[in-house]
Every structure is written in structure tokens, then in C-alpha cells.
mmCIF file of C-alpha atoms in Angstrom:
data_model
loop_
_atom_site.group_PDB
_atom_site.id
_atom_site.type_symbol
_atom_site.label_atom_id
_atom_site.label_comp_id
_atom_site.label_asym_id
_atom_site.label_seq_id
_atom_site.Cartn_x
_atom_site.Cartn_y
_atom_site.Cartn_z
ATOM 1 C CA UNK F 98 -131.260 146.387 236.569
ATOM 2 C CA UNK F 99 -131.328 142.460 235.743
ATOM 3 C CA UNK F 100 -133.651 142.046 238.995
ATOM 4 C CA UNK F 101 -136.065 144.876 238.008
ATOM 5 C CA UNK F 102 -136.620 143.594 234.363
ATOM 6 C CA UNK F 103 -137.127 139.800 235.271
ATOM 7 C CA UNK F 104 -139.718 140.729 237.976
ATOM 8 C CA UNK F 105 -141.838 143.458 235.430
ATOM 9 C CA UNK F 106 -140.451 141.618 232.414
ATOM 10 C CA UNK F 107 -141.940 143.661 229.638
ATOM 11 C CA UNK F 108 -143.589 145.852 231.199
ATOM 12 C CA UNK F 109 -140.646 147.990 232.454
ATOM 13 C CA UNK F 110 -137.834 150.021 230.094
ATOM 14 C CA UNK F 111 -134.672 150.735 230.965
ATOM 15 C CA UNK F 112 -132.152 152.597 228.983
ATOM 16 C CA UNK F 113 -129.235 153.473 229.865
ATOM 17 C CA UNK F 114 -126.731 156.012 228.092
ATOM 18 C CA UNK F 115 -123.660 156.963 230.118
ATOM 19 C CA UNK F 116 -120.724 158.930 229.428
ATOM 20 C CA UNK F 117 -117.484 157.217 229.790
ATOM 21 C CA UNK F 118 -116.010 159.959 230.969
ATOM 22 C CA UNK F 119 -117.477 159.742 234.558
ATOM 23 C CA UNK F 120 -117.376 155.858 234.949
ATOM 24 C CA UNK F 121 -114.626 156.087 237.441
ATOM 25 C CA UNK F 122 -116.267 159.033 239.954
ATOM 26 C CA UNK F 123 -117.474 157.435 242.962
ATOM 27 C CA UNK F 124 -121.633 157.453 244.142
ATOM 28 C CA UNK F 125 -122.493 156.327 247.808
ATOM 29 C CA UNK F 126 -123.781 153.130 247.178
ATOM 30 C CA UNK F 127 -127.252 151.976 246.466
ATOM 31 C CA UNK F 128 -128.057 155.758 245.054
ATOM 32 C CA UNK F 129 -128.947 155.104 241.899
ATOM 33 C CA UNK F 130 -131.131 151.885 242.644
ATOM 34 C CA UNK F 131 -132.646 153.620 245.499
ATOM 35 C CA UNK F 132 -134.176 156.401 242.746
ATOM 36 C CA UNK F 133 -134.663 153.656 240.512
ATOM 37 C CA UNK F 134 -136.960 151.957 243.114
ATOM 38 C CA UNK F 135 -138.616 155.221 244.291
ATOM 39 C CA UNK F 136 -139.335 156.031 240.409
ATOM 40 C CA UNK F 137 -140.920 152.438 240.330
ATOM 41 C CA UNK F 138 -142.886 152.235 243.486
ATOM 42 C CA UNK F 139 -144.134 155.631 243.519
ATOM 43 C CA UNK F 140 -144.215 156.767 240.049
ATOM 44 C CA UNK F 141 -146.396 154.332 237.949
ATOM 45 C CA UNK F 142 -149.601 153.993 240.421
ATOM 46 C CA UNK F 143 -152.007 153.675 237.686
ATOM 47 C CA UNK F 144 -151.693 151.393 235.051
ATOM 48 C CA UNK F 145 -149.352 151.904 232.117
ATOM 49 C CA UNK F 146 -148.700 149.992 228.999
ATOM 50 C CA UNK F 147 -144.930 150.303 229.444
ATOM 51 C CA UNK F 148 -143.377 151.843 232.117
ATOM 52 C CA UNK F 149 -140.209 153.592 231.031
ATOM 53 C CA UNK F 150 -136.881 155.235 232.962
ATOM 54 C CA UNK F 151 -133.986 156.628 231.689
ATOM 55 C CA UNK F 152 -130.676 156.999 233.386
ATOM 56 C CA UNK F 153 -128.390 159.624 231.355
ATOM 57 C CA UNK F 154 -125.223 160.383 232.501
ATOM 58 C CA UNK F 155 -122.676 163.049 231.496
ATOM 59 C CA UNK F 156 -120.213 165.524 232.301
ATOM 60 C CA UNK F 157 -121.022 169.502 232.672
ATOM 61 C CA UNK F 158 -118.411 172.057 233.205
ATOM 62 C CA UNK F 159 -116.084 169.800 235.519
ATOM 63 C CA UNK F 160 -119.180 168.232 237.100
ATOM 64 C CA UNK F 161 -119.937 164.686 236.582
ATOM 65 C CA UNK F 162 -124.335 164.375 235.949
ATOM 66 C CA UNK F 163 -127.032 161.800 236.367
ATOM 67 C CA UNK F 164 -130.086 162.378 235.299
ATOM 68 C CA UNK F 165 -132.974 159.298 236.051
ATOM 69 C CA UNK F 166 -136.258 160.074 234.562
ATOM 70 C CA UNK F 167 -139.842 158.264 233.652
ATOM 71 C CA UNK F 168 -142.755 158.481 231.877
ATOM 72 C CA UNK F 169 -145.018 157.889 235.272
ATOM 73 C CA UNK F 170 -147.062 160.289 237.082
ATOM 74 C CA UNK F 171 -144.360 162.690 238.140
ATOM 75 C CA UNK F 172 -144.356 163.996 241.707
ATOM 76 C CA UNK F 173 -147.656 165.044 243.503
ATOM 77 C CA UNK F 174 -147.045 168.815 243.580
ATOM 78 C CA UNK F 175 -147.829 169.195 247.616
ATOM 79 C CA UNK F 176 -145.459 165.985 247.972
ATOM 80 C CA UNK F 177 -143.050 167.516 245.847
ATOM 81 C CA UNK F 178 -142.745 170.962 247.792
ATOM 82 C CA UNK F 179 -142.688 169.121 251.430
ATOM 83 C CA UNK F 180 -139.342 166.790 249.499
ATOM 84 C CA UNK F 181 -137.695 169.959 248.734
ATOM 85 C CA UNK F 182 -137.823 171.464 252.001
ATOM 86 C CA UNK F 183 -136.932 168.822 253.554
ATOM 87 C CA UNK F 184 -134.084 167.978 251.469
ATOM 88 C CA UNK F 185 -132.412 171.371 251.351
ATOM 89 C CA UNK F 186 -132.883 171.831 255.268
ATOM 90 C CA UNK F 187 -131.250 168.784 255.905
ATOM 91 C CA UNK F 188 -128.512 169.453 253.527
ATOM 92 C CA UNK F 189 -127.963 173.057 255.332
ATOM 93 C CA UNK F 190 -127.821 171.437 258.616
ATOM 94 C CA UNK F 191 -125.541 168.987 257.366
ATOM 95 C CA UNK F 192 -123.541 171.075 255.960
ATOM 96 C CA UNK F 193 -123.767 173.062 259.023
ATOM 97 C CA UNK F 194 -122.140 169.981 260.666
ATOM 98 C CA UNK F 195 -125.120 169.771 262.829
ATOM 99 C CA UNK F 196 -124.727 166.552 265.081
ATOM 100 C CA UNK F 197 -128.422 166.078 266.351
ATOM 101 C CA UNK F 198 -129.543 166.160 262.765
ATOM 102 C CA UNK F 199 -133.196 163.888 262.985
ATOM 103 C CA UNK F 200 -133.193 161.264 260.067
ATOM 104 C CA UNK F 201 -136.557 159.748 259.272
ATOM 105 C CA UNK F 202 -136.897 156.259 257.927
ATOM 106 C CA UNK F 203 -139.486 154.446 256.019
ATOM 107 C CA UNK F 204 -141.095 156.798 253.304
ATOM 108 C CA UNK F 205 -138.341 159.056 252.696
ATOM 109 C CA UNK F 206 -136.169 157.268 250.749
ATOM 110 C CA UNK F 207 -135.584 160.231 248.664
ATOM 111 C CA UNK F 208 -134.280 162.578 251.278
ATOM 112 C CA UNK F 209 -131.714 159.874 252.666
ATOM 113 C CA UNK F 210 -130.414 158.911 249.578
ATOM 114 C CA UNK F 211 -129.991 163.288 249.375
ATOM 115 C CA UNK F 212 -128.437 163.310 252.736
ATOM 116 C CA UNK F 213 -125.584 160.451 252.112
ATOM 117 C CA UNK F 214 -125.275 162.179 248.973
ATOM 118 C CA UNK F 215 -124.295 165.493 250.712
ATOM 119 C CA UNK F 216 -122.328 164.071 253.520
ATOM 120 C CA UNK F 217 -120.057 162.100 250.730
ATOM 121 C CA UNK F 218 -119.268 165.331 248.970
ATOM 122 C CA UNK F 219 -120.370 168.401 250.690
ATOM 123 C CA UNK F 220 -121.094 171.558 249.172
ATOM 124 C CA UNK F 221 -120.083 170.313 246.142
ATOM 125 C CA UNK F 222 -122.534 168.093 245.008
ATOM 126 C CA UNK F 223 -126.363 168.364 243.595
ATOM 127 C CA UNK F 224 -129.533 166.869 244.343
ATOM 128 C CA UNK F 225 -132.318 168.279 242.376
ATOM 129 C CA UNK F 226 -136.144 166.748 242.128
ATOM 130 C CA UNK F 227 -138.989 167.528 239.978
ATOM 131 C CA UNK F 228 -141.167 166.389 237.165
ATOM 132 C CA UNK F 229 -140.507 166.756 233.531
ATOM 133 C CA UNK F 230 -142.319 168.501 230.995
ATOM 134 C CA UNK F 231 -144.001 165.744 229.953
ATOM 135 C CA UNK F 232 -145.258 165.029 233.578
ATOM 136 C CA UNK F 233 -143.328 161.850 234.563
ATOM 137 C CA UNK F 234 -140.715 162.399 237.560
ATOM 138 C CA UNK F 235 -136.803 163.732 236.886
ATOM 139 C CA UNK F 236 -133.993 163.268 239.881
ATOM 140 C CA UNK F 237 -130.857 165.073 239.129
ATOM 141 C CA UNK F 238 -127.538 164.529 240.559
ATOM 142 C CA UNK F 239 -124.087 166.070 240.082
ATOM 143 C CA UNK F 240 -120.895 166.767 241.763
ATOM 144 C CA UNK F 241 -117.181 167.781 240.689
ATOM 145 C CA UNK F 242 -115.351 165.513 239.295
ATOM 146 C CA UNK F 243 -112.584 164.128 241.072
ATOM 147 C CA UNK F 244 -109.417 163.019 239.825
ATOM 148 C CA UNK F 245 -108.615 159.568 240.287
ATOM 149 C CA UNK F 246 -106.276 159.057 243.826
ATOM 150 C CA UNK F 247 -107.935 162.453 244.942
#
């Protein structure tokens, strides 16, 4: 966060507002920075007065959420259908334990940060993308909570 605001200075927002309660579940590292970064890079192409994202995190019914959102353009809607497909046939197949499973690098940061996500906690986990009602772009991740030692 402290690298992002001293390179866009005012320019960027960042707020965060996180529930205690789910400081101590484990994320694959990097996830959060990487959608961070992907909000930045891709989601404020033309020229705003503030660029804003906000990182919410809470718990729902035993599941520990994350919500990142901005106020940028919000996902092309072709782009955005190709990212879902992607991401939920490469969370079947690994869920399927598929061992030739074809990762792509270099534009996709999305859909690997989705995969580790699924490989560190299986079927129980979330990874939801869209855009927000207001148009800027909304990642959403969740899994069970687990109990510290489990």
C-alpha cells in the first residue's frame, strides 16, 4: 500500500476497513496486491481526478470475505465474460485434479491469482469478478474460516 501511494501520491485512495475477526485466516500470498495492481493498471485508463479502491473485509456465515473495489472503468463486458470462463474452467479442472492443466502468463493475472486461490483451499473458497453498480470493477473473495492450528 505504502509503495502504491508514494508513486500516485494523491492521485490514488486507498481505504481499508477490515474485520478483525478474519486477520488470522491465511491468503496465498501476493493475492490481494495482485488485484490491487490489476484494479490499477487496468481499471483507470482514462484520466481521473482521484482514483479510488476499497478493500472491505468481513466475515459471512463461517466464511471469511474480501471485497476490493474502484471507481475506474469496470471490466470491458467481452473481457469480462472470456475472465469468467476461463476462471471457472480452470477451477473445475483443478478441482478435477487435472495434472496437464495449461497456465497462461503475462495478461492474466486475474485468473492465476483465481487458480492459487483454488488450489490453497479447494472447493471451499470463492472467486467472483464483475463491475459494480456504479461501473468501476468489484473482485470478491471468500473461503471458510479455519480455526487456528487447523
Amino acid at each position: 500500500r505504502y509503495l502504491l501511494k508514494t508513486r500516485y501520491q494523491d492521485k490514488l485512495s486507498i481505504t481499508m476497513d477490515i474485520d478483525p475477526a478474519i486477520l488470522n485466516q491465511a491468503i496465498p500470498k501476493v493475492t490481494l496486491l495482485q488485484v490491487v495492481e490489476n484494479s490499477i493498471r487496468h481499471g483507470f485508463e482514462r484520466p481521473y481526478e482521484q482514483m479510488r479502491i476499497a478493500v472491505r473485509g468481513f466475515v459471512r456465515d463461517g466464511w471469511w470475505c474480501v471485497e476490493v473495489t474502484d471507481n475506474g472503468d469496470g471490466f470491458d463486458h467481452n473481457v469480462l465474460r472470456e475472465l469468467k470462463l476461463r476462471i471457472q474452467a480452470d477451477r473445475d479442472a483443478l478441482l478435477r485434479h487435472e495434472k496437464n492443466l495449461q497456465m497462461q502468463f503475462g495478461g492474466m493475472g486475474l485468473i492465476n491469482t483465481s487458480a492459487r486461490f483454488t488450489v490453497y483451499y479447494g472447493e471451499r473458497c470463492a472467486f467472483e469478478i464483475g463491475n459494480t453498480p456504479e461501473g468501476g470493477a468489484r473482485v470478491f473473495l471468500s473461503a471458510a474460516i479455519r480455526e487456528e492450528g487447523a
